[in-house]
Short mmCIF file of C-alpha atoms in Angstrom, two decimals:
data_model
loop_
_atom_site.label_atom_id
_atom_site.label_comp_id
_atom_site.label_asym_id
_atom_site.label_seq_id
_atom_site.Cartn_x
_atom_site.Cartn_y
_atom_site.Cartn_z
CA MET N 1 23.25 -0.36 -7.12
CA GLU N 2 19.54 -1.02 -7.41
CA ARG N 3 17.49 1.67 -9.10
CA MET N 4 14.08 2.74 -7.78
CA SER N 5 10.93 1.81 -9.62
CA THR N 6 8.82 4.56 -11.16
CA LEU N 7 6.30 4.46 -8.33
CA ASP N 8 8.95 4.41 -5.60
CA ALA N 9 10.72 7.37 -7.21
CA GLY N 10 7.44 9.28 -7.32
CA PHE N 11 6.99 8.87 -3.55
CA PHE N 12 10.58 10.06 -3.04
CA PHE N 13 10.26 13.11 -5.29
CA VAL N 14 7.00 14.47 -3.86
CA GLU N 15 8.36 14.85 -0.33
CA HIS N 16 9.09 18.32 0.98
CA GLU N 17 9.08 20.14 4.32
CA ASN N 18 5.30 20.07 4.75
CA VAL N 19 4.80 16.63 3.21
CA PRO N 20 6.85 13.89 4.93
CA MET N 21 6.18 10.74 2.90
CA HIS N 22 6.64 7.98 5.43
CA LEU N 23 4.30 5.26 6.65
CA GLY N 24 4.25 4.24 10.27
CA SER N 25 2.63 2.42 13.16
CA LEU N 26 2.34 2.59 16.91
CA ALA N 27 2.39 -0.82 18.61
CA LEU N 28 1.50 -1.34 22.30
CA PHE N 29 2.98 -4.18 24.33
CA GLU N 30 2.32 -5.92 27.63
CA GLY N 31 4.97 -6.60 30.23
CA PRO N 32 7.84 -4.44 31.45
CA PRO N 33 9.62 -2.31 28.84
CA PRO N 34 12.86 -3.77 27.49
CA ASP N 35 16.25 -2.19 27.91
CA HIS N 36 17.06 0.19 25.07
CA GLU N 37 20.38 -1.54 24.39
CA ASP N 38 18.63 -4.92 24.16
CA LEU N 39 16.27 -3.45 21.58
CA ILE N 40 19.18 -2.08 19.56
CA GLU N 41 20.86 -5.50 19.61
CA LEU N 42 17.64 -7.17 18.45
CA PHE N 43 17.19 -4.80 15.52
CA ALA N 44 20.85 -5.22 14.57
CA ALA N 45 20.38 -9.00 14.49
CA LYS N 46 17.23 -8.76 12.37
CA LEU N 47 18.63 -6.30 9.80
CA PRO N 48 19.82 -9.04 7.39
CA LEU N 49 16.11 -9.84 6.84
CA VAL N 50 15.51 -6.30 5.55
CA PRO N 51 18.65 -5.16 3.68
CA ARG N 52 16.98 -1.93 2.60
CA TYR N 53 17.21 -0.74 6.23
CA ARG N 54 20.99 -0.36 5.76
CA GLN N 55 20.76 1.40 2.42
CA LEU N 56 20.42 5.07 1.59
CA VAL N 57 19.16 6.93 -1.48
CA ARG N 58 21.64 8.40 -3.94
CA THR N 59 20.54 10.80 -6.65
CA ALA N 60 22.32 12.13 -9.72
CA PRO N 61 22.79 15.88 -10.27
CA LEU N 62 19.58 17.62 -11.38
CA GLN N 63 17.75 14.31 -10.83
CA VAL N 64 18.30 13.37 -14.46
CA PHE N 65 18.14 9.66 -13.53
CA ARG N 66 15.94 7.67 -11.18
CA PRO N 67 17.47 7.42 -7.67
CA VAL N 68 19.40 4.33 -6.67
CA TRP N 69 19.79 2.37 -3.43
CA ALA N 70 23.33 2.04 -2.06
CA ASP N 71 24.76 0.57 1.14
CA ASP N 72 25.40 3.12 3.88
CA GLU N 73 29.12 2.79 4.65
CA HIS N 74 28.64 4.77 7.87
CA PHE N 75 25.50 2.99 9.09
CA GLU N 76 24.80 3.39 12.83
CA ILE N 77 21.95 1.36 14.29
CA GLY N 78 21.77 3.61 17.36
CA TYR N 79 20.76 6.56 15.18
CA HIS N 80 17.65 4.70 14.00
CA VAL N 81 16.52 2.91 17.18
CA ARG N 82 15.61 5.75 19.55
CA HIS N 83 14.28 6.12 23.07
CA ALA N 84 11.82 8.59 24.66
CA ALA N 85 9.32 8.86 27.53
CA VAL N 86 5.65 9.78 27.23
CA PRO N 87 4.82 12.86 29.35
CA ALA N 88 2.88 12.35 32.60
CA PRO N 89 0.33 11.09 33.30
CA GLY N 90 1.13 8.68 30.47
CA GLY N 91 -2.39 8.16 29.15
CA MET N 92 -3.57 7.56 25.60
CA THR N 93 -4.01 11.30 25.01
CA GLN N 94 -0.37 12.01 25.84
CA LEU N 95 0.75 9.02 23.75
CA ARG N 96 -1.24 10.16 20.69
CA GLU N 97 0.06 13.73 20.95
CA MET N 98 3.64 12.58 21.25
CA ALA N 99 3.24 10.12 18.37
CA ALA N 100 1.76 12.89 16.19
CA ARG N 101 4.82 15.08 16.81
CA ILE N 102 7.22 12.27 15.94
CA PHE N 103 5.27 11.28 12.84
CA ALA N 104 5.31 14.90 11.64
CA GLN N 105 9.14 14.94 11.51
CA ARG N 106 10.76 14.09 8.19
CA LEU N 107 13.18 11.20 8.01
CA ASP N 108 16.82 12.15 7.45
CA ARG N 109 17.35 11.70 3.71
CA ALA N 110 21.12 11.44 4.22
CA ARG N 111 20.60 8.14 6.08
CA PRO N 112 18.55 4.95 5.60
CA LEU N 113 14.91 6.01 5.62
CA TRP N 114 13.51 4.46 8.79
CA GLU N 115 13.26 4.95 12.55
CA ALA N 116 11.99 2.93 15.53
CA TRP N 117 11.18 4.61 18.84
CA LEU N 118 10.92 2.88 22.22
CA LEU N 119 8.31 4.87 24.17
CA GLU N 120 8.10 4.35 27.92
CA GLY N 121 6.14 6.03 30.68
CA LEU N 122 2.66 4.73 29.87
CA LYS N 123 0.17 4.02 32.64
CA GLY N 124 0.19 0.50 33.99
CA GLY N 125 3.84 -0.05 33.11
CA ARG N 126 3.05 -0.49 29.43
CA TRP N 127 5.27 0.63 26.59
CA ALA N 128 5.13 1.11 22.82
CA ILE N 129 7.19 0.96 19.65
CA LEU N 130 6.65 3.71 17.10
CA SER N 131 8.02 2.87 13.65
CA LYS N 132 8.52 5.01 10.56
CA VAL N 133 9.61 3.93 7.08
CA HIS N 134 9.58 6.01 3.91
CA HIS N 135 6.90 5.25 1.33
CA CYS N 136 9.59 4.92 -1.37
CA VAL N 137 10.85 1.87 0.53
CA VAL N 138 7.62 -0.07 0.89
CA ASP N 139 3.84 0.12 0.62
CA GLY N 140 1.39 -0.92 3.32
CA ILE N 141 1.29 -4.61 2.38
CA GLY N 142 5.07 -4.78 2.17
CA GLY N 143 5.27 -2.93 5.48
CA ASN N 144 3.25 -5.72 7.02
CA ASP N 145 5.84 -8.18 5.71
CA LEU N 146 8.63 -6.13 7.32
CA MET N 147 6.85 -6.00 10.66
CA THR N 148 6.39 -9.75 10.63
CA ALA N 149 10.10 -10.16 9.89
CA VAL N 150 11.28 -7.81 12.65
CA PHE N 151 9.00 -9.23 15.38
CA ASP N 152 8.95 -12.79 16.68
CA LEU N 153 6.17 -15.34 16.22
CA ALA N 154 6.60 -16.97 19.63
CA GLN N 155 7.14 -15.61 23.13
CA ASP N 156 10.13 -17.88 23.73
CA ALA N 157 11.71 -17.33 20.30
CA GLU N 158 15.46 -17.76 20.25
CA ARG N 159 17.23 -14.43 20.19
CA PRO N 160 19.42 -14.19 17.07
CA GLU N 161 23.00 -13.04 17.12
CA ALA N 162 24.05 -10.06 15.02
CA ALA N 163 26.06 -11.08 11.97
CA GLU N 164 29.02 -9.25 10.55
CA TRP N 165 28.10 -6.94 7.68
CA GLU N 166 30.41 -5.50 5.10
CA PRO N 167 28.82 -2.70 3.05
CA GLU N 168 29.42 -2.41 -0.64
CA PRO N 169 31.35 0.78 -1.51
CA GLU N 170 29.05 3.70 -2.20
CA PRO N 171 28.92 4.68 -5.89
CA SER N 172 30.82 7.75 -6.97
CA ALA N 173 29.20 10.58 -8.91
CA LEU N 174 30.78 9.13 -12.05
CA ASP N 175 29.34 5.69 -11.25
CA LEU N 176 25.87 7.21 -10.81
CA VAL N 177 26.07 9.01 -14.15
CA ALA N 178 27.41 5.98 -16.02
CA ALA N 179 24.78 3.66 -14.53
CA GLY N 180 22.10 6.25 -15.24
CA VAL N 181 23.08 6.47 -18.89
CA ARG N 182 22.93 2.69 -19.22
CA ASP N 183 19.55 2.64 -17.51
CA THR N 184 18.24 5.39 -19.77
CA VAL N 185 18.92 3.13 -22.74
CA THR N 186 17.82 -0.19 -21.28
CA TRP N 187 14.80 0.89 -19.20
CA PRO N 188 12.55 1.77 -22.18
CA LEU N 189 13.60 -1.49 -23.84
CA ARG N 190 12.59 -3.45 -20.75
CA GLN N 191 9.30 -1.58 -20.66
CA LEU N 192 8.68 -2.41 -24.31
CA ALA N 193 9.57 -6.03 -23.62
CA SER N 194 6.99 -6.18 -20.84
CA LEU N 195 4.42 -4.61 -23.14
CA ALA N 196 5.30 -7.18 -25.78
CA GLY N 197 4.57 -9.84 -23.20
CA LEU N 198 1.16 -8.31 -22.67
CA VAL N 199 0.58 -8.25 -26.40
CA GLY N 200 1.41 -11.95 -26.57
CA GLN N 201 -1.29 -12.77 -24.09
CA PRO N 202 -4.82 -13.56 -25.20
CA LEU N 203 -6.78 -10.43 -26.04
CA PRO N 204 -9.52 -9.51 -23.59
CA ALA N 205 -13.01 -10.47 -24.59
CA ARG N 206 -15.25 -7.86 -26.20
CA ASP N 207 -17.41 -7.71 -23.07
CA GLU N 208 -14.33 -7.03 -20.92
CA VAL N 209 -13.23 -4.14 -23.14
CA LEU N 210 -16.73 -2.67 -23.13
CA GLY N 211 -16.94 -3.13 -19.36
CA PHE N 212 -13.67 -1.27 -18.83
CA GLY N 213 -14.93 1.58 -21.01
CA ARG N 214 -18.20 1.75 -19.09
CA GLY N 215 -16.17 1.82 -15.88
CA LEU N 216 -14.19 4.82 -17.12
CA THR N 217 -17.42 6.58 -18.01
CA ALA N 218 -18.90 5.85 -14.59
CA SER N 219 -15.71 7.04 -12.87
CA ALA N 220 -15.81 10.28 -14.84
CA GLY N 221 -19.44 10.74 -13.86
CA ARG N 222 -18.57 10.34 -10.18
CA LEU N 223 -16.15 13.26 -10.48
CA THR N 224 -19.05 15.61 -11.26
CA VAL N 225 -20.86 15.01 -7.94
CA PRO N 226 -20.49 17.94 -5.48
CA SER N 227 -17.83 17.26 -2.85
CA ALA N 228 -16.82 18.74 0.50
CA ALA N 229 -14.72 21.87 0.07
CA SER N 230 -13.19 22.25 3.54
CA LEU N 231 -11.24 18.99 3.25
CA ASN N 232 -8.96 20.51 0.60
CA GLY N 233 -6.50 23.34 1.06
CA PRO N 234 -2.93 24.18 2.07
CA ILE N 235 -1.30 22.14 4.83
CA GLY N 236 1.52 22.90 7.25
CA PRO N 237 4.32 20.83 8.79
CA HIS N 238 2.45 19.71 11.94
CA ARG N 239 0.02 16.82 12.39
CA ARG N 240 -2.86 15.63 14.49
CA TRP N 241 -3.37 11.89 14.82
CA ALA N 242 -6.39 10.03 16.16
CA TRP N 243 -7.65 6.48 16.09
CA ALA N 244 -10.76 4.33 16.38
CA THR N 245 -11.13 0.56 16.72
CA ALA N 246 -13.60 -2.18 15.75
CA SER N 247 -13.85 -5.90 16.41
CA LEU N 248 -13.54 -8.33 13.53
CA SER N 249 -16.59 -10.25 14.72
CA GLU N 250 -18.71 -7.07 14.68
CA VAL N 251 -17.66 -6.24 11.12
CA LYS N 252 -18.25 -9.80 9.95
CA GLU N 253 -21.70 -9.79 11.52
CA ILE N 254 -22.60 -6.64 9.59
CA ARG N 255 -21.25 -8.11 6.37
CA GLY N 256 -23.16 -11.34 6.93
CA ALA N 257 -26.42 -9.47 7.48
CA ARG N 258 -26.07 -6.91 4.69
CA GLY N 259 -23.72 -8.50 2.15
CA GLY N 260 -20.72 -6.96 0.45
CA THR N 261 -17.18 -7.17 1.72
CA VAL N 262 -15.41 -6.29 4.94
CA ASN N 263 -13.87 -3.32 3.14
CA ASP N 264 -17.36 -2.08 2.17
CA VAL N 265 -18.40 -2.09 5.83
CA LEU N 266 -15.24 -0.26 6.91
CA LEU N 267 -15.73 2.39 4.21
CA ALA N 268 -19.33 2.84 5.35
CA ALA N 269 -18.12 3.50 8.92
CA ILE N 270 -15.57 6.04 7.63
CA THR N 271 -18.35 7.68 5.61
CA ARG N 272 -20.34 8.18 8.81
CA GLY N 273 -17.27 9.75 10.39
CA PHE N 274 -16.90 12.28 7.59
CA ARG N 275 -20.65 12.92 7.68
CA ASP N 276 -20.42 13.87 11.36
CA LEU N 277 -17.38 16.06 10.71
CA LEU N 278 -19.03 17.98 7.88
CA GLU N 279 -22.29 18.31 9.80
CA ALA N 280 -20.40 19.86 12.72
CA ARG N 281 -18.80 22.31 10.28
CA GLY N 282 -22.16 23.26 8.78
CA GLU N 283 -21.14 21.94 5.37
CA LEU N 284 -23.31 18.81 5.08
CA ALA N 285 -25.83 18.81 2.22
CA GLU N 286 -27.98 16.25 0.45
CA GLY N 287 -26.09 14.45 -2.29
CA LEU N 288 -22.68 15.60 -1.02
CA VAL N 289 -19.75 13.16 -1.29
CA VAL N 290 -16.19 12.89 -0.05
CA ARG N 291 -14.03 11.60 -2.89
CA SER N 292 -11.45 9.14 -1.65
CA LEU N 293 -8.42 7.63 -3.28
CA VAL N 294 -8.52 3.94 -2.36
CA PRO N 295 -5.16 2.20 -2.81
CA VAL N 296 -5.39 -1.37 -4.13
CA SER N 297 -2.59 -3.88 -3.71
CA THR N 298 -1.40 -5.48 -6.94
CA ARG N 299 1.07 -7.70 -5.09
CA SER N 300 0.80 -11.34 -6.14
CA GLN N 301 1.22 -14.28 -3.75
CA ASP N 302 4.77 -14.94 -4.97
CA GLU N 303 5.72 -11.29 -4.24
CA GLN N 304 5.04 -11.49 -0.49
CA GLY N 305 8.15 -10.17 1.23
CA VAL N 306 9.27 -8.04 -1.72
CA VAL N 307 10.36 -4.69 -0.32
CA SER N 308 8.94 -2.27 -2.85
CA ASN N 309 5.66 -0.65 -3.84
CA ARG N 310 3.07 -2.84 -5.59
CA ILE N 311 -0.05 -0.70 -5.50
CA SER N 312 -2.59 0.93 -7.76
CA ALA N 313 -5.62 3.02 -6.80
CA VAL N 314 -9.24 3.81 -7.63
CA LEU N 315 -11.43 6.81 -6.86
CA ALA N 316 -14.56 6.21 -4.79
CA ASN N 317 -17.29 8.59 -3.63
CA LEU N 318 -18.14 8.29 0.07
CA PRO N 319 -21.87 9.22 0.16
CA VAL N 320 -21.80 11.48 3.23
CA GLY N 321 -24.98 13.28 2.14
CA GLU N 322 -27.06 10.08 2.48
CA PRO N 323 -28.71 9.98 5.93
CA ASP N 324 -29.67 6.27 5.89
CA PRO N 325 -26.73 4.08 7.04
CA LEU N 326 -27.97 1.01 5.17
CA ARG N 327 -28.37 3.05 2.00
CA ARG N 328 -24.83 4.39 2.42
CA LEU N 329 -23.52 0.83 2.69
CA ALA N 330 -25.51 -0.26 -0.38
CA LEU N 331 -24.20 2.67 -2.43
CA LEU N 332 -20.61 1.89 -1.47
CA ARG N 333 -21.04 -1.80 -2.19
CA ALA N 334 -22.44 -1.14 -5.67
CA GLN N 335 -19.69 1.38 -6.42
CA MET N 336 -16.80 -0.85 -5.30
CA ASP N 337 -18.28 -3.85 -7.15
CA ASP N 338 -18.42 -1.75 -10.31
CA LEU N 339 -14.80 -0.59 -9.92
CA LYS N 340 -13.62 -4.19 -9.49
CA ARG N 341 -15.83 -5.53 -12.28
CA THR N 342 -14.51 -2.97 -14.78
CA SER N 343 -10.84 -3.41 -13.77
CA GLN N 344 -10.24 0.27 -13.05
CA ALA N 345 -7.33 -0.48 -10.69
CA VAL N 346 -5.59 -2.52 -13.39
CA GLY N 347 -5.85 0.39 -15.82
CA ALA N 348 -4.29 2.73 -13.26
CA GLU N 349 -1.43 0.29 -12.69
CA ILE N 350 -0.66 0.12 -16.41
CA LEU N 351 -0.64 3.93 -16.56
CA THR N 352 1.83 4.07 -13.65
CA GLY N 353 4.09 1.62 -15.45
CA MET N 354 3.99 3.70 -18.61
CA LEU N 355 5.29 6.68 -16.64
CA GLY N 356 8.59 4.81 -16.55
CA PHE N 357 9.21 6.12 -20.06
CA ALA N 358 9.34 9.69 -18.71
CA ALA N 359 12.70 11.24 -17.91
CA PRO N 360 13.26 11.20 -14.13
CA THR N 361 13.55 15.01 -14.01
CA LEU N 362 10.11 15.28 -15.61
CA LEU N 363 8.82 12.59 -13.27
CA ALA N 364 10.10 14.60 -10.29
CA LEU N 365 8.53 17.81 -11.52
CA GLY N 366 5.28 16.07 -12.39
CA SER N 367 5.07 14.34 -9.01
CA ARG N 368 5.59 17.59 -7.14
CA ALA N 369 3.11 19.42 -9.33
CA ALA N 370 0.47 16.74 -8.78
CA PHE N 371 0.81 17.18 -5.01
CA SER N 372 0.95 20.99 -5.00
CA ILE N 373 -1.83 22.10 -7.33
CA PRO N 374 -5.36 22.39 -5.90
CA GLN N 375 -7.00 18.96 -5.69
CA PRO N 376 -10.79 19.40 -5.70
CA LEU N 377 -11.18 15.89 -7.13
CA VAL N 378 -9.73 14.07 -4.11
CA GLN N 379 -10.57 14.93 -0.50
CA THR N 380 -8.99 12.00 1.35
CA VAL N 381 -7.20 8.66 1.13
CA THR N 382 -8.65 5.52 2.75
CA THR N 383 -6.42 2.46 2.74
CA ASN N 384 -7.06 -0.97 4.27
CA VAL N 385 -4.06 -3.19 5.02
CA PRO N 386 -4.64 -6.71 6.36
CA GLY N 387 -2.29 -7.50 9.21
CA PRO N 388 -1.37 -10.78 10.91
CA ARG N 389 -4.12 -12.81 12.58
CA PHE N 390 -1.53 -14.35 14.89
CA PRO N 391 0.19 -12.67 17.88
CA LEU N 392 3.57 -11.01 17.50
CA PHE N 393 6.23 -10.69 20.18
CA LEU N 394 9.22 -8.45 20.81
CA LEU N 395 11.85 -9.65 23.28
CA GLY N 396 9.25 -11.96 24.82
CA ARG N 397 6.58 -9.27 25.20
CA ARG N 398 3.28 -9.72 23.40
CA MET N 399 2.01 -6.98 21.10
CA THR N 400 -1.56 -6.15 22.14
CA ARG N 401 -2.60 -3.33 19.78
CA VAL N 402 -1.24 -1.59 16.71
CA TYR N 403 -2.41 1.67 15.12
CA PRO N 404 -1.44 2.68 11.55
CA TYR N 405 -0.16 6.00 10.23
CA VAL N 406 -0.26 7.17 6.60
CA PRO N 407 0.88 10.57 5.28
CA ILE N 408 -1.23 13.37 3.87
CA GLY N 409 -0.31 15.26 0.70
CA ASP N 410 -0.47 18.84 -0.44
CA GLN N 411 -4.05 20.10 -0.55
CA VAL N 412 -5.41 16.88 1.03
CA ARG N 413 -5.84 17.49 4.76
CA ILE N 414 -7.00 14.08 6.05
CA SER N 415 -6.08 10.46 5.36
CA VAL N 416 -7.36 7.27 6.99
CA ALA N 417 -5.55 3.95 7.31
CA ILE N 418 -7.08 0.69 8.52
CA PHE N 419 -4.94 -2.11 9.91
CA SER N 420 -6.11 -5.48 11.25
CA TYR N 421 -4.31 -7.39 13.97
CA LEU N 422 -5.63 -10.48 15.72
CA GLU N 423 -9.38 -9.89 16.11
CA ARG N 424 -9.46 -6.09 15.80
CA PHE N 425 -9.37 -3.34 13.19
CA SER N 426 -7.62 -0.06 13.98
CA PHE N 427 -8.35 3.17 12.08
CA GLY N 428 -5.45 5.64 12.10
CA ILE N 429 -6.49 9.18 11.11
CA THR N 430 -3.79 11.63 10.02
CA ALA N 431 -4.76 15.30 9.75
CA ASP N 432 -3.17 18.69 9.28
CA TYR N 433 -2.77 20.30 12.69
CA ALA N 434 -4.05 23.78 11.86
CA ALA N 435 -6.82 22.86 9.41
CA VAL N 436 -8.37 19.92 11.31
CA PRO N 437 -8.61 20.73 15.04
CA ASP N 438 -11.86 18.70 15.05
CA VAL N 439 -10.28 15.38 14.00
CA GLY N 440 -11.79 13.76 17.12
CA ILE N 441 -15.27 14.15 15.62
CA LEU N 442 -14.22 12.02 12.67
CA ALA N 443 -12.76 9.32 14.95
CA LYS N 444 -15.88 9.16 17.12
CA GLY N 445 -18.08 9.17 14.01
CA ILE N 446 -16.35 6.05 12.69
CA SER N 447 -17.19 4.24 15.92
CA ARG N 448 -20.79 5.47 15.73
CA GLY N 449 -21.00 4.30 12.14
CA LEU N 450 -20.02 0.78 13.10
CA ALA N 451 -22.40 0.83 16.08
CA GLU N 452 -25.41 1.85 13.98
CA LEU N 453 -24.64 -0.77 11.32
CA GLY N 454 -24.16 -3.35 14.06
CA GLY N 455 -27.56 -2.44 15.51
CA HIS N 456 -29.22 -2.96 12.14
CA ALA N 457 -27.39 -6.29 11.72
CA ALA N 458 -28.58 -7.46 15.14
CA GLY N 459 -32.13 -6.43 14.27
CA ALA N 460 -31.97 -8.35 11.00
CA ARG N 461 -30.72 -11.44 12.83
CA ARG N 462 -33.56 -11.27 15.39
CA GLY N 463 -36.06 -10.72 12.60
#
């Protein structure tokens, strides 16, 4: 048995009927669609690369201990690799609507927490793979590792043979309790040992400590800026899903002309999208912001391929009330530079680790409470996950596009994920179905934001 980390357990505990906590993607391929049975055989052969895909979650009574991962003795690959057809006429609108309905469905918690759907019926003979994996299994960066493992790196890659697999016996209730008691004793000791390791390291310089304190003060000050009210509120079980795209060369040209990072440019485009949305709702005002939780990967180079969550987060204000696109970009650049300079993400990661001292029952209650109480401080989540710059293949078919999906939480009605593949960025926008019927305005606004920044970059180059 392997016990969940504190962060993984938090993602597991917060899920309920209206808040499915899985990540996902929709990948489009060229060539004729494969046979469903061939796809099942391929996934079965690749499963040894991702053992978590054959494990399920076991919890102790009353959730007094953190959940554990255990082999599924009754694992059936056919339950997880599914098959469906996109309704006629098979355009992108029909594909998005179907994907939104599938993404809205919770994963079966009595089975390993993942699904892959073969979707046929697209115009031009194309087809797609929709994938879902629970957030307690992996974060966005780790999900990229899994995708790379499942797909092939060459069109003529040798097709592996499925290996025999013998599951470990599932733990009994007594085993879960006994292991939980041991973990209750040893987990705080391991946490203290890790803290002792930190203590043994050189103390930060005085300027670093003062900088971190100034960063906390600045972050607190950003929480006092008026934010958009309509982006918070109750959510239901259904979802809308939209996307926008951008070329890597276009984004790099903007960055080269105006400075900052690629992520700064992408956030500026998203800011324009929210500005258009709020303007259409009659809510836009000077000085208004949309506060976004921005996940930050803390995964080191030697942790690539680790199937678990290695993330922290910072809060950033998207300056939707600023009408000048270059000024919006400059404000975001200064803000993100300050958050990195004052190590705010590192502080959040340490706090998450300290939560490991809390009893799992309290962690479960606290996680649910954090997602259910009104959240005027956070209006959205914007996450940027770098994907492979090389082509991926599935059964000899080349993947041409991929669009990301991230969940929304209680009281937060919109989230935005960015994923890069080859020479393009894709923005996947998840929204509550009832509260955000105008999600298309946000998607089009992101494209307009990139276009206006690109126009300014071209003008600067000519000048």
